[in-house]
Amino acid sequence: MGTPTRFLYVVIDLGGQFTWLDCNTYNSSTYRRVSCWSTKCNATIGGDGASCMDCREKPHRPGCTRNTCATISYNPKTTITTLGGVGEDTMSLSSTDGRLSLLDVDMRRYSFACGLLNDLLTGLAKPTNGVLGLGRSPSSLSTQLSSAFKLVQHKFALCLPSSKQFYFGSIFVGGGPYYFLPYYPDDASKLLVKTPLVINPVSDPRPPINAKDFSSPDYFIDVKGIKVDGKPVISFNSSLLSIDKEGKGGTMISTMTYYTVLHSAIYKALVGDFVKEAAAKKMKRVGSVAPFGACFSSENIKNTMTGPAVPIIDMVVKGNNAPWRIYGANSMVKVKKNVLCLGFVDGGSTPRTSIILGGYQLENNLLEFDLESSMMGTPLVSVDVVVDLGGGFMWINYDNNVYNNYSSMYRPIRCGSSIRNGPLISPVQGFHLQSNAIVLPVIKDSSTSQYVTQIQHGSPIKFVVDLGGPLIWLDCGSGHVSSSGGRLIRLPSQSIQCSKAVHDRGSKTCDVFPENGVTGVLARGDLVEDTVAVGSVDVDRFLLACAPSFLLQGLASGAKGMLGLGRTRLSLPSQLAASVGHHRKFFVCLSPTSGFVSTHNTHQVSIFGPEISKSLIYTPLVDNKNSDYMINIKSIKINSNPVSVNAPLKAKLSTVDPYTTMESSIYATFVKAFTKAAESRNMVRVTPVAPFGVCFGSDQSADELVSAVPVIDLVLQSEMVKWRITGRNSVVRVNEEVVCLGFMDGGSDPVDPIVIGGFQLEDNLLEFDFGTSMLGFTSLGETGCSNVVVKESM
């Protein structure tokens, strides 16, 4: 928002009439007040523009100006209200095709209210600057954007990330397509099933801002009944499910209520039936943990793709045979070790709304609001539901033919699939590396943490992969011969082949200087030419460096050399491009177990299929005088909080450094910030385990660590382009009870201030493009590089 652009944190209020901000610290040169009686004022408050305020404090500032349109700012958590001035300013956002962020665009006159009351932010998440309203209102985010950009479809979609993860969700304005890659490669909006939204005639406790319309801006649906494992819950008065003329009853969808809240009669009936069905599944009930009333031991509850295997709850809605289905992922809450509770709360006997479907039950569901047709819906491949709100409600009929056609690929959708930050890829069937690709499988050596592959040179030869290595070298000192069985022929210094290498110009033969990238040791060697087989492809006149045997010291057992992938004419990608016509780009996907290196002969990034290729985020590679791959880091953030380091910083990507290293002062500041964030999450620091400097007590699983550990963001060319490092790549398990921060002190005078090591690269698909000098990256999350189905062809 504003000029200069400032990133603001706002709480999403699904039923909010408009956006309001705390303007006590708001400062922008492009801010303008909205005057009384103006058309914009009338549109904002929905009345006749007569609401006006006249702030006489000096100096004037946003929210305190004379002859200013006024409206009520409302905190939905505390119900605190205040009268504030309406202003407008520039809002920056990104256009999208449903897969990628395309262009950054500005809305120059986005209107919002200013709240100047100091207590107005009480009860909201910290840090926050206000509330973003998405409700039925002429001034909500979607209405303003639809009007400003003349969008054909007056729709918006919301996808909330799970509290168990720390990934971005998404808000889309203007309708689909929506892609959840790679779980469902097609447009998920085509799978939506609709149900009507219901208008509540009374806005309470939310104050109405339109003197002519007192209806609620919140979204209600017509729930006709509830089932547990297919059996109707009947022991409550069904009239509670309808909205009466005073606006009481019904079912509301809310992002401001975290767990679903039920009228006592409905709550007791649901819990009673759930407990009965749980007992039939031999679930052991344990003592309740507030605010929940039904808790169970998780020791005998299996985990499935849709969460804990517990009784399924169905919300039966009007107009469809398919229910809004709530699986264990959205019904059960882990409150402590080995204890799961039913995530529904007793709302008492006199609530205004009988059912409030809360944020926890909405997570990892796509919610689409169609403000023209007043329908709502949910999709086929979601954990629970994809919702089309605003015009109606939609969900997928899991029994219909469409689902049957895709049932073999059913997997949980995760709303952490941020377009700007790359998708969070859940466990799915292995995606396919297709097209005309050469693929080298890569294995991680457990004793050295080095990544090893092999090529055929007469016989299979094991090489350690060196991402920045300038060439391919092997040990010729132990009697290695050519692929034909003869003697290797050394190339002359004046040959064209030798001109491609850094060599000793005073020698008659082409003497080059292979380096052990692990130990840093250099040696003199001969450049030779021979036929090799890379994958299933024979490459003639392939250039290798012969090195003495001592250069193997420090390499993985059985390795006979190093395979260089660096920015030189003698690296593997460059030689394949010249020899077999492959494009001058290559892919690396490392794994704790198995991964791959691949090149291909097309200019398009299509070998992984569109669902993976189009999720890549790109950042420029920095020019340098050697063969390494470098990127610029604009800033470092931990849990969205900046780390105080002198930026920008150059960072090298490395496969021979097992963990990320940082210059000592950067490391000290980084560790201090990480430790503070970890302690705020109740992580307990313990005695370090070598070679790491910071360790914590933890017996959590790898999946649990993703959410338990502070999130690290490497901000690249802009705030919109971040390399996100979650617990999967930031902490290393050293024993059953201890994890350590996988970042190392690189000393006070390293060559590179930051080296991003192999552990942090694992399960990220990396694309290195020589032609454009760009790095593409995307996290494969739980799917991982080891789940790639390798298909090699020429």
mmCIF file of C-alpha atoms in Angstrom, residues 625-756:
data_model
loop_
_atom_site.group_PDB
_atom_site.id
_atom_site.type_symbol
_atom_site.label_atom_id
_atom_site.label_comp_id
_atom_site.label_asym_id
_atom_site.label_seq_id
_atom_site.Cartn_x
_atom_site.Cartn_y
_atom_site.Cartn_z
ATOM 1 C CA LYS A 625 34.600 -14.641 -12.521
ATOM 2 C CA ASN A 626 34.448 -18.341 -11.745
ATOM 3 C CA SER A 627 32.176 -21.241 -12.588
ATOM 4 C CA ASP A 628 29.937 -21.059 -9.507
ATOM 5 C CA TYR A 629 26.235 -20.194 -9.443
ATOM 6 C CA MET A 630 25.524 -17.098 -7.353
ATOM 7 C CA ILE A 631 22.321 -15.279 -6.423
ATOM 8 C CA ASN A 632 21.654 -12.000 -4.629
ATOM 9 C CA ILE A 633 19.884 -12.080 -1.274
ATOM 10 C CA LYS A 634 18.146 -8.780 -0.588
ATOM 11 C CA SER A 635 17.287 -9.641 3.012
ATOM 12 C CA ILE A 636 16.752 -12.535 5.397
ATOM 13 C CA LYS A 637 13.579 -12.977 7.426
ATOM 14 C CA ILE A 638 12.651 -15.376 10.197
ATOM 15 C CA ASN A 639 8.913 -15.782 10.735
ATOM 16 C CA SER A 640 8.508 -12.673 8.538
ATOM 17 C CA ASN A 641 10.745 -10.593 10.846
ATOM 18 C CA PRO A 642 13.854 -9.094 9.175
ATOM 19 C CA VAL A 643 17.275 -10.210 10.386
ATOM 20 C CA SER A 644 19.645 -7.263 10.830
ATOM 21 C CA VAL A 645 22.398 -8.030 8.324
ATOM 22 C CA ASN A 646 24.166 -5.795 5.842
ATOM 23 C CA ALA A 647 22.428 -6.596 2.571
ATOM 24 C CA PRO A 648 22.365 -7.320 -0.285
ATOM 25 C CA LEU A 649 24.486 -10.434 0.063
ATOM 26 C CA LYS A 650 25.845 -12.752 -2.590
ATOM 27 C CA ALA A 651 25.138 -16.410 -1.976
ATOM 28 C CA LYS A 652 26.738 -19.372 -3.721
ATOM 29 C CA LEU A 653 24.806 -22.571 -4.383
ATOM 30 C CA SER A 654 26.848 -25.658 -3.600
ATOM 31 C CA THR A 655 26.423 -29.420 -3.660
ATOM 32 C CA VAL A 656 29.796 -30.092 -2.021
ATOM 33 C CA ASP A 657 29.048 -28.109 1.136
ATOM 34 C CA PRO A 658 26.668 -30.299 3.159
ATOM 35 C CA TYR A 659 25.078 -27.384 5.052
ATOM 36 C CA THR A 660 24.672 -23.664 4.526
ATOM 37 C CA THR A 661 27.571 -21.586 5.836
ATOM 38 C CA MET A 662 27.544 -17.896 6.742
ATOM 39 C CA GLU A 663 30.236 -15.351 7.483
ATOM 40 C CA SER A 664 30.693 -15.179 11.264
ATOM 41 C CA SER A 665 28.910 -11.872 11.923
ATOM 42 C CA ILE A 666 25.981 -12.860 9.688
ATOM 43 C CA TYR A 667 25.836 -16.253 11.374
ATOM 44 C CA ALA A 668 25.806 -14.774 14.877
ATOM 45 C CA THR A 669 22.961 -12.377 14.053
ATOM 46 C CA PHE A 670 21.040 -15.092 12.227
ATOM 47 C CA VAL A 671 21.397 -17.604 15.068
ATOM 48 C CA LYS A 672 20.291 -15.028 17.645
ATOM 49 C CA ALA A 673 17.138 -14.231 15.647
ATOM 50 C CA PHE A 674 16.385 -17.895 14.973
ATOM 51 C CA THR A 675 16.848 -18.859 18.616
ATOM 52 C CA LYS A 676 14.530 -16.066 19.747
ATOM 53 C CA ALA A 677 11.869 -17.186 17.279
ATOM 54 C CA ALA A 678 12.336 -20.830 18.284
ATOM 55 C CA GLU A 679 11.977 -20.065 21.980
ATOM 56 C CA SER A 680 8.752 -18.185 21.239
ATOM 57 C CA ARG A 681 7.486 -21.517 19.855
ATOM 58 C CA ASN A 682 8.502 -23.262 23.098
ATOM 59 C CA MET A 683 11.522 -24.948 21.535
ATOM 60 C CA VAL A 684 14.070 -25.657 24.279
ATOM 61 C CA ARG A 685 17.733 -25.115 23.495
ATOM 62 C CA VAL A 686 20.071 -27.956 24.473
ATOM 63 C CA THR A 687 23.801 -28.638 24.351
ATOM 64 C CA PRO A 688 25.068 -28.397 20.748
ATOM 65 C CA VAL A 689 26.039 -31.555 18.911
ATOM 66 C CA ALA A 690 29.075 -31.164 16.636
ATOM 67 C CA PRO A 691 29.414 -29.856 14.001
ATOM 68 C CA PHE A 692 26.367 -27.694 14.725
ATOM 69 C CA GLY A 693 26.308 -24.634 16.954
ATOM 70 C CA VAL A 694 22.631 -24.498 17.941
ATOM 71 C CA CYS A 695 20.451 -27.457 18.920
ATOM 72 C CA PHE A 696 16.994 -27.992 20.416
ATOM 73 C CA GLY A 697 15.167 -30.787 22.156
ATOM 74 C CA SER A 698 12.583 -32.373 19.861
ATOM 75 C CA ASP A 699 10.986 -35.773 19.328
ATOM 76 C CA GLN A 700 8.689 -34.580 16.559
ATOM 77 C CA SER A 701 8.330 -36.218 13.175
ATOM 78 C CA ALA A 702 9.663 -34.609 10.010
ATOM 79 C CA ASP A 703 6.170 -33.431 9.069
ATOM 80 C CA GLU A 704 5.599 -31.933 12.528
ATOM 81 C CA LEU A 705 8.924 -30.100 12.363
ATOM 82 C CA VAL A 706 7.731 -28.253 9.264
ATOM 83 C CA SER A 707 5.270 -26.329 11.407
ATOM 84 C CA ALA A 708 7.123 -26.349 14.725
ATOM 85 C CA VAL A 709 10.303 -24.675 13.485
ATOM 86 C CA PRO A 710 10.568 -20.957 12.591
ATOM 87 C CA VAL A 711 10.339 -20.248 8.866
ATOM 88 C CA ILE A 712 13.357 -18.745 7.108
ATOM 89 C CA ASP A 713 12.828 -16.577 4.019
ATOM 90 C CA LEU A 714 15.651 -15.547 1.713
ATOM 91 C CA VAL A 715 14.211 -12.465 0.018
ATOM 92 C CA LEU A 716 15.656 -12.241 -3.490
ATOM 93 C CA GLN A 717 15.086 -9.490 -6.068
ATOM 94 C CA SER A 718 11.873 -8.294 -4.396
ATOM 95 C CA GLU A 719 9.585 -9.013 -1.469
ATOM 96 C CA MET A 720 7.477 -11.081 -3.857
ATOM 97 C CA VAL A 721 10.316 -13.501 -4.661
ATOM 98 C CA LYS A 722 11.405 -15.553 -1.685
ATOM 99 C CA TRP A 723 13.248 -18.799 -1.188
ATOM 100 C CA ARG A 724 11.391 -20.289 1.759
ATOM 101 C CA ILE A 725 13.209 -22.710 4.070
ATOM 102 C CA THR A 726 10.958 -24.615 6.464
ATOM 103 C CA GLY A 727 11.885 -27.090 9.170
ATOM 104 C CA ARG A 728 12.270 -29.779 6.525
ATOM 105 C CA ASN A 729 15.426 -28.035 5.252
ATOM 106 C CA SER A 730 16.501 -25.898 8.214
ATOM 107 C CA VAL A 731 16.991 -28.368 11.068
ATOM 108 C CA VAL A 732 18.882 -31.661 11.133
ATOM 109 C CA ARG A 733 17.901 -34.540 13.364
ATOM 110 C CA VAL A 734 21.047 -35.742 15.138
ATOM 111 C CA ASN A 735 19.343 -38.245 17.462
ATOM 112 C CA GLU A 736 15.853 -39.208 18.613
ATOM 113 C CA GLU A 737 15.588 -36.278 21.019
ATOM 114 C CA VAL A 738 17.662 -33.503 19.426
ATOM 115 C CA VAL A 739 17.499 -31.443 16.243
ATOM 116 C CA CYS A 740 20.117 -28.865 15.269
ATOM 117 C CA LEU A 741 20.024 -25.787 13.076
ATOM 118 C CA GLY A 742 21.636 -26.885 9.810
ATOM 119 C CA PHE A 743 23.566 -23.650 9.295
ATOM 120 C CA MET A 744 27.285 -23.318 10.045
ATOM 121 C CA ASP A 745 29.723 -20.570 10.983
ATOM 122 C CA GLY A 746 31.824 -19.998 7.865
ATOM 123 C CA GLY A 747 34.511 -17.917 9.582
ATOM 124 C CA SER A 748 35.322 -14.229 9.591
ATOM 125 C CA ASP A 749 36.786 -13.955 6.082
ATOM 126 C CA PRO A 750 35.182 -16.502 3.741
ATOM 127 C CA VAL A 751 35.341 -16.188 -0.034
ATOM 128 C CA ASP A 752 31.538 -16.088 -0.150
ATOM 129 C CA PRO A 753 29.478 -14.535 2.681
ATOM 130 C CA ILE A 754 26.784 -17.200 2.281
ATOM 131 C CA VAL A 755 27.027 -20.658 0.736
ATOM 132 C CA ILE A 756 23.693 -22.472 0.416
#
